mmCIF file of C-alpha atoms in Angstrom:
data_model
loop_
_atom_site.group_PDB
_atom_site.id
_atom_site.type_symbol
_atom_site.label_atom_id
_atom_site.label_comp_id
_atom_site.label_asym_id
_atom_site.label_seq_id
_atom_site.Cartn_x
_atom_site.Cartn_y
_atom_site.Cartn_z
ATOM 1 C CA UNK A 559 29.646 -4.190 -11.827
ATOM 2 C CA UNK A 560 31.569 -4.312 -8.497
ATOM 3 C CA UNK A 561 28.625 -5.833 -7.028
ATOM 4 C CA UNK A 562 28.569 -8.296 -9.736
ATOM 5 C CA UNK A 563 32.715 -8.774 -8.877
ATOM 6 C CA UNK A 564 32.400 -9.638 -5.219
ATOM 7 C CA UNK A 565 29.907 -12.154 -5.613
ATOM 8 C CA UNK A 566 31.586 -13.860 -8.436
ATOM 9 C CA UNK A 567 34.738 -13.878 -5.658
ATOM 10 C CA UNK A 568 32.572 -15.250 -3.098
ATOM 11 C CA UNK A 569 31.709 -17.839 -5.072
ATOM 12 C CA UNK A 570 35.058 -18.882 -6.152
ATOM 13 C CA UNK A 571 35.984 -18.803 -2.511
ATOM 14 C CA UNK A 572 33.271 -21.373 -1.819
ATOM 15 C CA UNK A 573 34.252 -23.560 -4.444
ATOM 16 C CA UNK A 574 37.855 -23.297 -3.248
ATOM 17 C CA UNK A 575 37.065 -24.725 -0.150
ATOM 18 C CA UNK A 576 35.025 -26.815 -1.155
ATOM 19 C CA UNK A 577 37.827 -28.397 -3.248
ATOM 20 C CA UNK A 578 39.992 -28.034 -0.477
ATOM 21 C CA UNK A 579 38.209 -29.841 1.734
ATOM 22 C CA UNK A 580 39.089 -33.090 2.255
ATOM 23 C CA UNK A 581 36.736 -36.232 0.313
ATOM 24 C CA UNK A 582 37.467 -38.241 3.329
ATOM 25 C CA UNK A 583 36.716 -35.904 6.022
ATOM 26 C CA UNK A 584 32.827 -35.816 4.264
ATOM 27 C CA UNK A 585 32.777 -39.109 4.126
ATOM 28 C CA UNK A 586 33.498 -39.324 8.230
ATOM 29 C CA UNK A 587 31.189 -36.492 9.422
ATOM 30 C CA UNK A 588 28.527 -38.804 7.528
ATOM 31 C CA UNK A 589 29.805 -42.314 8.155
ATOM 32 C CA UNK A 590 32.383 -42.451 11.003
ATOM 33 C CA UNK A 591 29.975 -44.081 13.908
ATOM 34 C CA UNK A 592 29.478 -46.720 11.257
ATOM 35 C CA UNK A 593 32.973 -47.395 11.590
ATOM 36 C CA UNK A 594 33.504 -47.257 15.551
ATOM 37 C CA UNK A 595 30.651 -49.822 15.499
ATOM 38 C CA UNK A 596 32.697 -52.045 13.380
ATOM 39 C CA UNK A 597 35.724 -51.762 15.505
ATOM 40 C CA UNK A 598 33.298 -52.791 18.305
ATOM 41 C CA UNK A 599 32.069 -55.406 16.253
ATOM 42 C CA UNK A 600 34.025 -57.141 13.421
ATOM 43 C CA UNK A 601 37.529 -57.954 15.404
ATOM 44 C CA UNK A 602 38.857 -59.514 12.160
ATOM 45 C CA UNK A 603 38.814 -55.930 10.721
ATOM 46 C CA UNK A 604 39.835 -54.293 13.551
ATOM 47 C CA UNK A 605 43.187 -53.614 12.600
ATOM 48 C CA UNK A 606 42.020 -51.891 9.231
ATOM 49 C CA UNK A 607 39.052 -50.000 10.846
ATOM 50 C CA UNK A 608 41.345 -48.566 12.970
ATOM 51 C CA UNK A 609 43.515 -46.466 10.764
ATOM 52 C CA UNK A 610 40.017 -44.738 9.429
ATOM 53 C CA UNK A 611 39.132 -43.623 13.037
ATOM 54 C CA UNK A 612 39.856 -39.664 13.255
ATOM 55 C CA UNK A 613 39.406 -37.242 15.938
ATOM 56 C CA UNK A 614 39.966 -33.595 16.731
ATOM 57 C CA UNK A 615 42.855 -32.931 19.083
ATOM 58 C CA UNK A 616 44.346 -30.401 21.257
ATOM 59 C CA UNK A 617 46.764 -29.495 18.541
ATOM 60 C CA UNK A 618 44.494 -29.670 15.412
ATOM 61 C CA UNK A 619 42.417 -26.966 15.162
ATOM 62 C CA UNK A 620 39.310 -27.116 13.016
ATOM 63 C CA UNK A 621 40.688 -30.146 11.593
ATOM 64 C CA UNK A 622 40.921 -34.130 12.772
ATOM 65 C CA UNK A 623 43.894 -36.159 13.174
ATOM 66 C CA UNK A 624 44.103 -40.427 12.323
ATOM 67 C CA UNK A 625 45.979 -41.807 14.373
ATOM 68 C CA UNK A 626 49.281 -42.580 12.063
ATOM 69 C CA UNK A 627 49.601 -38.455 11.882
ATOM 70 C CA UNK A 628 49.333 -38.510 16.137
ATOM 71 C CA UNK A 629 51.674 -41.353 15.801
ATOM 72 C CA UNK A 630 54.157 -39.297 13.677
ATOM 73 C CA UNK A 631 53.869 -36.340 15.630
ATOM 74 C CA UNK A 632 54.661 -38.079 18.598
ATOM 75 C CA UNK A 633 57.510 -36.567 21.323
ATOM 76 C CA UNK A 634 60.696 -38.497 20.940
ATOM 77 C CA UNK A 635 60.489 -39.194 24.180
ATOM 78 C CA UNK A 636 56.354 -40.332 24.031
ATOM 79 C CA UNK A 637 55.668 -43.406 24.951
ATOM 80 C CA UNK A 638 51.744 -43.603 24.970
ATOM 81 C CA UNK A 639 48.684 -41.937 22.520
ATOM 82 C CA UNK A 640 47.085 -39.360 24.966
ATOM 83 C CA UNK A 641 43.034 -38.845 24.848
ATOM 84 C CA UNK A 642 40.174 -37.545 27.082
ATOM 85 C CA UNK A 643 36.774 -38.366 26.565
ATOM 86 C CA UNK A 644 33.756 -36.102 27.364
ATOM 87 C CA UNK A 645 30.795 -34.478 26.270
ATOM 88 C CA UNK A 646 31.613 -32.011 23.903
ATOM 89 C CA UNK A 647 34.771 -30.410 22.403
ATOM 90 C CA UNK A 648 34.426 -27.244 24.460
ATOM 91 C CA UNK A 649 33.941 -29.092 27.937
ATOM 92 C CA UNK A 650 37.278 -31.290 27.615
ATOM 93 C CA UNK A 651 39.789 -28.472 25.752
ATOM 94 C CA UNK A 652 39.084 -26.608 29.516
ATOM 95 C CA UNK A 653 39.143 -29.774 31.402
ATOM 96 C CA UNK A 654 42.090 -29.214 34.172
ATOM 97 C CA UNK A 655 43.485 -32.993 33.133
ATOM 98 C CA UNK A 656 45.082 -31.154 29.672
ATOM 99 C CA UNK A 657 47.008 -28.916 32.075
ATOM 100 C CA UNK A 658 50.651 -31.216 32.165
ATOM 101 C CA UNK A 659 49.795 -32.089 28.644
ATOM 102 C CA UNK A 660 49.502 -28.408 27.619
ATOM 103 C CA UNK A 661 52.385 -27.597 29.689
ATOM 104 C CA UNK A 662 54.479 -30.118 27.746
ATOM 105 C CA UNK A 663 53.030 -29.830 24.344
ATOM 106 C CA UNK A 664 51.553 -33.132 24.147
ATOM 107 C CA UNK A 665 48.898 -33.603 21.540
ATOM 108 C CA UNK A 666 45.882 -35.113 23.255
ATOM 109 C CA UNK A 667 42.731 -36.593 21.296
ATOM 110 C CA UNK A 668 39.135 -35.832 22.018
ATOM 111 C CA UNK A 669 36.697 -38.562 22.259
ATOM 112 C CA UNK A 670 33.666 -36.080 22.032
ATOM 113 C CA UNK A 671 30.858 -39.156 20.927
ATOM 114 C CA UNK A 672 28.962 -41.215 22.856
ATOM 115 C CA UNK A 673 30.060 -44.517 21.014
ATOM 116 C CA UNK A 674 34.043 -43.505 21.454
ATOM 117 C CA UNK A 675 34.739 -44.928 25.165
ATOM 118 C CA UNK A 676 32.977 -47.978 23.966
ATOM 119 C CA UNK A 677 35.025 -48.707 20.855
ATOM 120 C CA UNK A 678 38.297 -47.973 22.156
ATOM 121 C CA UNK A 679 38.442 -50.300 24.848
ATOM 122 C CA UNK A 680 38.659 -52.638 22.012
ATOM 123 C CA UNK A 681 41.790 -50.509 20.831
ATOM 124 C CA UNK A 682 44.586 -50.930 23.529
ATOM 125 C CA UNK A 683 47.077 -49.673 21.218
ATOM 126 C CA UNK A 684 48.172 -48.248 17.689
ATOM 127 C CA UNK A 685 51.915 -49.165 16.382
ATOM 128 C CA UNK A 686 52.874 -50.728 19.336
ATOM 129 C CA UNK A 687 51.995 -47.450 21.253
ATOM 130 C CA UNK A 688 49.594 -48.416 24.148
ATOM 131 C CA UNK A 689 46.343 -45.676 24.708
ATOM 132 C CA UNK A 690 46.265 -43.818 27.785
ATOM 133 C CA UNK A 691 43.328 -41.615 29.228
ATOM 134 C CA UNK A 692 44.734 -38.833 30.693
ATOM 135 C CA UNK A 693 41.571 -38.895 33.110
ATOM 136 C CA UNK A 694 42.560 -42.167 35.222
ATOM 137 C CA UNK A 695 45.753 -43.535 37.484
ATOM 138 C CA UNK A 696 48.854 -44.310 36.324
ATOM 139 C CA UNK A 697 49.695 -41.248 34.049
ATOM 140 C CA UNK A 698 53.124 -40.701 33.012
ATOM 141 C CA UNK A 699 55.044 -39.082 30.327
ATOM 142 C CA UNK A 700 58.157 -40.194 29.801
ATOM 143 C CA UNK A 701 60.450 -37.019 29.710
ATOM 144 C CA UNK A 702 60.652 -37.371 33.823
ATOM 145 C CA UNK A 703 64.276 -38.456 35.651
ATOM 146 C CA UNK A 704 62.495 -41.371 37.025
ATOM 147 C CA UNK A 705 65.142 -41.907 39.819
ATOM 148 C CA UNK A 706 64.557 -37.861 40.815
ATOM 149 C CA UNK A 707 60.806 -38.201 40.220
ATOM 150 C CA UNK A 708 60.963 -41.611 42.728
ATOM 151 C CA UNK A 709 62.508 -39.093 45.600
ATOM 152 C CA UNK A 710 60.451 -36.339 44.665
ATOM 153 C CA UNK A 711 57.172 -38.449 44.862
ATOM 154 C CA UNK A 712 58.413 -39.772 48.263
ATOM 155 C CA UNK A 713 59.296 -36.226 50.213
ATOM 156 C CA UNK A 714 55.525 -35.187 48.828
ATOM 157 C CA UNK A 715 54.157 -38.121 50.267
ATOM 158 C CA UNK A 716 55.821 -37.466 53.507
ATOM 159 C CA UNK A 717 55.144 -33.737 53.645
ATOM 160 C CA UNK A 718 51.271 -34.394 52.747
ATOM 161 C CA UNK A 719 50.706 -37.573 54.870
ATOM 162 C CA UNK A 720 48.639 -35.534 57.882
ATOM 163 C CA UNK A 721 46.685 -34.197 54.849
ATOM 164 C CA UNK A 722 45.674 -37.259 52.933
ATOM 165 C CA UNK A 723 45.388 -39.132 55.978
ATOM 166 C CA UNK A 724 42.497 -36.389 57.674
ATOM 167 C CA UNK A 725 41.273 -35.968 54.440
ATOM 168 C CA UNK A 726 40.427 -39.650 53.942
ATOM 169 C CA UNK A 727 39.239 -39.850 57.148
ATOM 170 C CA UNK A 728 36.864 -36.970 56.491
ATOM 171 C CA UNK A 729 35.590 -38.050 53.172
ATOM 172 C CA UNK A 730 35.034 -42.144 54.014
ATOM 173 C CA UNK A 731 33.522 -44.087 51.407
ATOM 174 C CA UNK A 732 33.186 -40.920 48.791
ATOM 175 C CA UNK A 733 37.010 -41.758 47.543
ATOM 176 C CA UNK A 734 39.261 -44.498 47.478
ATOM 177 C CA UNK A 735 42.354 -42.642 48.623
ATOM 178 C CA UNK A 736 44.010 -39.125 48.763
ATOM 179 C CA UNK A 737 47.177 -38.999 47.051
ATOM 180 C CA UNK A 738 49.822 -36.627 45.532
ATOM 181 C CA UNK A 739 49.026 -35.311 41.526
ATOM 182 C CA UNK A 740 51.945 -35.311 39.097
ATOM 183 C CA UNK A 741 48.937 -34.226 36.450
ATOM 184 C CA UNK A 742 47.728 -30.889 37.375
ATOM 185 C CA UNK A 743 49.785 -27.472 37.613
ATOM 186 C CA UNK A 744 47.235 -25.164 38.942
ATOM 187 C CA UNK A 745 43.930 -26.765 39.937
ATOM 188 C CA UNK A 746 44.142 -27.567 43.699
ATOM 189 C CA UNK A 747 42.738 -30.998 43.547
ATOM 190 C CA UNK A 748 41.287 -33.238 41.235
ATOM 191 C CA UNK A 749 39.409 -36.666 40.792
ATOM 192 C CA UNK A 750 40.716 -39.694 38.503
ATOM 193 C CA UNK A 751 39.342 -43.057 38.067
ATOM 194 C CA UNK A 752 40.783 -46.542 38.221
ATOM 195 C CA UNK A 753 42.680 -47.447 35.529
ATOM 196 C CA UNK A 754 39.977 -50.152 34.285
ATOM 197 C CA UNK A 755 37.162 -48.329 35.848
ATOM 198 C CA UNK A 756 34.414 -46.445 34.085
ATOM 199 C CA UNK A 757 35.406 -42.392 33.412
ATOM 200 C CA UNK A 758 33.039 -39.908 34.128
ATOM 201 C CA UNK A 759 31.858 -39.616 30.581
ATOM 202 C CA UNK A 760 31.242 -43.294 30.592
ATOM 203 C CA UNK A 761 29.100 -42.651 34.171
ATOM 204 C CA UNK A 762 27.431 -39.539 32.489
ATOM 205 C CA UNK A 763 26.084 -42.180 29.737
ATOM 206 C CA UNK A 764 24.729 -44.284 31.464
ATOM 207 C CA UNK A 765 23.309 -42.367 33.690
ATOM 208 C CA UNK A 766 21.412 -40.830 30.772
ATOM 209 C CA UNK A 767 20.416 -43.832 29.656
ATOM 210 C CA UNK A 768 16.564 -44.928 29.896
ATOM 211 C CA UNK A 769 16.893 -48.083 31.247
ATOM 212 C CA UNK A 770 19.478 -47.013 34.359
ATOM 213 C CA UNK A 771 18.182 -48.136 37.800
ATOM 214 C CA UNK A 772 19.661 -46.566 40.545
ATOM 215 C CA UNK A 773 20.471 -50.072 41.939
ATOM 216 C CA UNK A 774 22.602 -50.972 38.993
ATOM 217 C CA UNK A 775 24.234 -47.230 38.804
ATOM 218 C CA UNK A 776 25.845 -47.923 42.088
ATOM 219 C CA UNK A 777 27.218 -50.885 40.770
ATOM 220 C CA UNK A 778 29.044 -49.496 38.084
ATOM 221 C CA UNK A 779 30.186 -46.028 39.905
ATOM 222 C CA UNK A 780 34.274 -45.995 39.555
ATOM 223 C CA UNK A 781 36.092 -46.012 42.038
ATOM 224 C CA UNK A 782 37.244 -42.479 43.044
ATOM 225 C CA UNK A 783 40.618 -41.223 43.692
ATOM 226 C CA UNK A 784 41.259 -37.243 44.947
ATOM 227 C CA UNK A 785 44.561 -36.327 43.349
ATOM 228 C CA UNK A 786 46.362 -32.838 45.306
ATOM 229 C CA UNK A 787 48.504 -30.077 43.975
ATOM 230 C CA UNK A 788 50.700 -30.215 46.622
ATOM 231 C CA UNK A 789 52.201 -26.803 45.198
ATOM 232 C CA UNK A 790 48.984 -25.111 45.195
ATOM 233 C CA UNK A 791 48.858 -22.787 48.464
ATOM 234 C CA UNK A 792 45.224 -24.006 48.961
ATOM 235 C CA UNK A 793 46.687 -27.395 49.692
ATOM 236 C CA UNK A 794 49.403 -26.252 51.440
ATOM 237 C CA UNK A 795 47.175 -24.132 54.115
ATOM 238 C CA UNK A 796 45.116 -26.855 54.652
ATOM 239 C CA UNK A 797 47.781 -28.861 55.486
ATOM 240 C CA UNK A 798 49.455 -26.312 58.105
ATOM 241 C CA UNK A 799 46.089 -26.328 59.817
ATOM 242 C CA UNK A 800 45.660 -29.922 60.095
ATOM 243 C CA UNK A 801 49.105 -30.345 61.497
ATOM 244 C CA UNK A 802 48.718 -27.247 64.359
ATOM 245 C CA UNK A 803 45.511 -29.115 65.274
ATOM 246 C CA UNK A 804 43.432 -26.252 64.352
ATOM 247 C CA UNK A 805 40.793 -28.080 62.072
ATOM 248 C CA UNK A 806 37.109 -26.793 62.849
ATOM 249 C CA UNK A 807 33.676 -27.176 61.533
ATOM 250 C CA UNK A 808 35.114 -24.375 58.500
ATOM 251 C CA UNK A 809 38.053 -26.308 58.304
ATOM 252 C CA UNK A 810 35.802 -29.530 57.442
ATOM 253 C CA UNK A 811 33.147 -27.271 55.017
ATOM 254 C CA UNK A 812 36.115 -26.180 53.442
ATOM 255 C CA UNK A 813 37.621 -29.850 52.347
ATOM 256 C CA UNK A 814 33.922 -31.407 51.966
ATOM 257 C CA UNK A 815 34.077 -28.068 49.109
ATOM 258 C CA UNK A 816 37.095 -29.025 47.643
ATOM 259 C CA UNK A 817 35.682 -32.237 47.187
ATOM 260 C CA UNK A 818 32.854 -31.306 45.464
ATOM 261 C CA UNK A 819 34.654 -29.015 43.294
ATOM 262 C CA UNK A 820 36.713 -31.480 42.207
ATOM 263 C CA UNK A 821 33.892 -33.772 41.439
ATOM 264 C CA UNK A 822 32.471 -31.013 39.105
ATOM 265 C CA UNK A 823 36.090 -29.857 37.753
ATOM 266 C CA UNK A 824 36.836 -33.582 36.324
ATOM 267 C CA UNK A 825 33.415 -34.211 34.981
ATOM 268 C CA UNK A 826 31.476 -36.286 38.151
ATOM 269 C CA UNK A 827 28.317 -34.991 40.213
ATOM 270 C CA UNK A 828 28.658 -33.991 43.778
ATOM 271 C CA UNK A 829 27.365 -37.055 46.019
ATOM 272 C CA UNK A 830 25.064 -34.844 47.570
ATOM 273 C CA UNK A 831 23.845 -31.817 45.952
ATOM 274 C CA UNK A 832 21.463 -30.308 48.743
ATOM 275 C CA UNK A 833 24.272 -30.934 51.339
ATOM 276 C CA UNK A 834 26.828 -29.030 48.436
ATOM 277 C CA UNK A 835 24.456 -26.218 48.438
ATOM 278 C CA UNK A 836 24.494 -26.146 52.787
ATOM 279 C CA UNK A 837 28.124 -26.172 52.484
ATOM 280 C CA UNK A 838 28.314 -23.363 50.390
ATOM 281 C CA UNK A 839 26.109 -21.148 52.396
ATOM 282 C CA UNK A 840 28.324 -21.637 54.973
ATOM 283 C CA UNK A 841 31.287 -20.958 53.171
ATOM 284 C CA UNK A 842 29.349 -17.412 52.302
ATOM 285 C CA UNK A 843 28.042 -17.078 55.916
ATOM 286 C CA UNK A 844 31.303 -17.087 57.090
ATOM 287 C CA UNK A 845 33.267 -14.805 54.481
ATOM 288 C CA UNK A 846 30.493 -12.337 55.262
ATOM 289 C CA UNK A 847 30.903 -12.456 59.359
ATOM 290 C CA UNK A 848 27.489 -13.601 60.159
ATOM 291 C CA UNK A 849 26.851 -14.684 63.668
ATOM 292 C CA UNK A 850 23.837 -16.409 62.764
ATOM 293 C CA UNK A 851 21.320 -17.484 59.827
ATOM 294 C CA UNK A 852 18.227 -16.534 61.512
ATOM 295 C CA UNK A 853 15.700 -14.656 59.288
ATOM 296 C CA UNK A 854 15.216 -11.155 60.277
ATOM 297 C CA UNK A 855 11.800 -10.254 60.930
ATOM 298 C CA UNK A 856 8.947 -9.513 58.143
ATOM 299 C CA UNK A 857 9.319 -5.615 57.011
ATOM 300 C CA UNK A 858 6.363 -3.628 58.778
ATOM 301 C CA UNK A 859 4.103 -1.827 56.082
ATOM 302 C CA UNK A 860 3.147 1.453 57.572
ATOM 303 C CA UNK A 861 -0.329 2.310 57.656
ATOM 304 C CA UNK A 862 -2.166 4.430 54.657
ATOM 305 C CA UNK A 863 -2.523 7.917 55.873
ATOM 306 C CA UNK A 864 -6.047 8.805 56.914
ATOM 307 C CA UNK A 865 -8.088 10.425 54.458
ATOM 308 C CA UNK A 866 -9.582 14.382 55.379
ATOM 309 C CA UNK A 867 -12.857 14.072 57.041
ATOM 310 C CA UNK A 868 -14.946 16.868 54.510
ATOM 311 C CA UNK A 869 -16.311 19.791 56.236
ATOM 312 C CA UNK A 870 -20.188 19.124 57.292
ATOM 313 C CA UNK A 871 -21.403 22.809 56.802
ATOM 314 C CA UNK A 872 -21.921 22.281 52.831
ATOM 315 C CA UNK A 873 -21.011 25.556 50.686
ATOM 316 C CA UNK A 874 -23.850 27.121 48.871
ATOM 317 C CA UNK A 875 -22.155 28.100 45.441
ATOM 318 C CA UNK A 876 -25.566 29.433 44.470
ATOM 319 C CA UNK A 877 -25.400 32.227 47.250
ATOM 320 C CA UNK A 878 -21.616 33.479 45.303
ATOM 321 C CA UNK A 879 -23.004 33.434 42.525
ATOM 322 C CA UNK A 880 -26.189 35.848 43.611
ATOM 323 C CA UNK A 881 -23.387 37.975 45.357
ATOM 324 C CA UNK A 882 -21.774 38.298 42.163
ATOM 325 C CA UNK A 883 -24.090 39.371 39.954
ATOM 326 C CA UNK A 884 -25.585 41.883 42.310
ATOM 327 C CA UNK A 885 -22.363 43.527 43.148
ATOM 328 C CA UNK A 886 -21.892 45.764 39.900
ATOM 329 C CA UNK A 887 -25.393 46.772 40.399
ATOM 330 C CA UNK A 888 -24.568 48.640 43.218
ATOM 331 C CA UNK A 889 -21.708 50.081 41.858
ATOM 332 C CA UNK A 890 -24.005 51.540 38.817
#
């Protein structure tokens, strides 16, 4: 009978969320890239496709958020709809861009399908608030003493200029520019795009694509900006070194690392894998305090130990056993 009880309260728990569950939700799981096509698409609509889109968010859970409920959750002092676009819900709530926005208690949406970063450049903004991915230039907040942030911005630019300036140098065509973060609290460095430029989601789709030539690829690679914590100490040791003139061959492995780290931290490939993996070697060479990379020599397998050469003079069991029997005879 208890048996009979708990399933009968199972049930009735499915069925309550069932019912709970929202109609419209179903009908989005099932239907929702039908819609992003038609913001793409039907521009007379637009307007009205719009307020079906929904998304999950850094603030809603299991659930999705429209954006009229972003829109009236909004900081008073918000001036822009935050997203990030990526692969997968997991890979962007970890992404180091959500670190100011997380810090501030921004609600951020998650563009997690393919179709998103294509239908919302047709969506520049939602009740008069303009979009902005927190993944390319020109990210700001709002809640910032602009006239303090203005000095602030210009002592770090100061400070860091032997930095950016070797660092550039270093790099060449791999960014654009180095410049000072206002987006990151405790990732070193990281990589943004142009502000009309392709993201690295958009860049990991079409590189999956079948028909992508490497030709046209480089064509539509964005254009590559390194972003520094200039109050991370990794930033801030680099830049001692560059300024007592004591940059070596590490020194250089180290910032071609960095690099490459931020490539992978904000979603982008390293240039160069095979010289990525040299680099790292290094990196491991030198925390270990090898002199050198040779190979040692091959191990030496010791010979198997000769085997006992068998007597020659063969033993004649026959002759104990004669010597056995007869020996109680002479006892008798």
């Amino acid at each position: 009978d208890e048996d009979d009880e708990d399933d009968e309260s199972e049930e009735g728990d499915d069925e309550e969320e069932e019912e709970s569950k929202d109609p419209y939700i179903e009908f989005w799981e099932k239907f929702g890239k039908n819609i992003k096509l038609g913001i793409i698409e039907d521009s007379a609509n637009r307007s009205k496709l719009t307020k079906l889109l929904r998304y999950k968010s850094s603030t809603s859970g299991e659930g999705y958020t429209s954006f009229e409920e972003y829109v009236e959750n909004m900081k008073d002092w918000q001036k822009a709809i935050y997203y990030i676009a990526g692969e997968n819900v997991e890979a962007v709530e970890n992404s180091p861009f959500l670190e100011k926005c997380k810090a501030k208690g921004v609600e951020v949406l998650y563009m997690v399908d393919p179709i998103d970063e294509y239908a919302i450049q047709h969506v520049t903004e939602f009740d008069g608030k303009k979009l902005q991915s927190v993944t390319k230039e020109g990210l700001k907040f709002g809640d910032e003493d602009e006239a303090l942030e203005a000095k602030r911005t210009k002592l770090y630019k100061e400070t860091f200029k032997p930095l950016t300036d070797y660092l550039k140098e270093l790099y060449g065509d791999a960014v654009v520019k180095v410049s000072i973060s206002k987006r990151v609290e405790t990732t070193p460095t990281i990589i943004v795009t142009s502000q009309y430029g392709n993201s690295a989601n958009m860049e990991r789709i079409m590189r999956a694509q079948a028909f992508s030539e490497k030709q046209s690829m480089g064509m539509m690679m964005s254009q590559k900006t390194m972003e520094l914590n200039p109050r991370h100490p990794i930033i801030n040791e680099l830049l001692q070194k560059v300024k007592d003139e004591q940059t070596n061959e590490d020194t250089e492995n180290l910032a071609w690392l960095l690099l490459d780290n931020a490539l992978m931290q904000s979603g982008f490939q390293p240039a160069d894998v095979d010289a990525f993996a040299k680099r790292a070697l290094r990196i491991i060479q030198s925390g270990l305090s090898l002199e050198s990379s040779e190979l040692l020599p091959e191990m030496e397998v010791p010979d198997d130990p000769e085997e006992e050469e068998e007597d020659e003079d063969e033993v004649d069991l026959d002759a104990f056993g004669d010597d056995a029997e007869e020996e109680p005879k002479d006892e008798l």
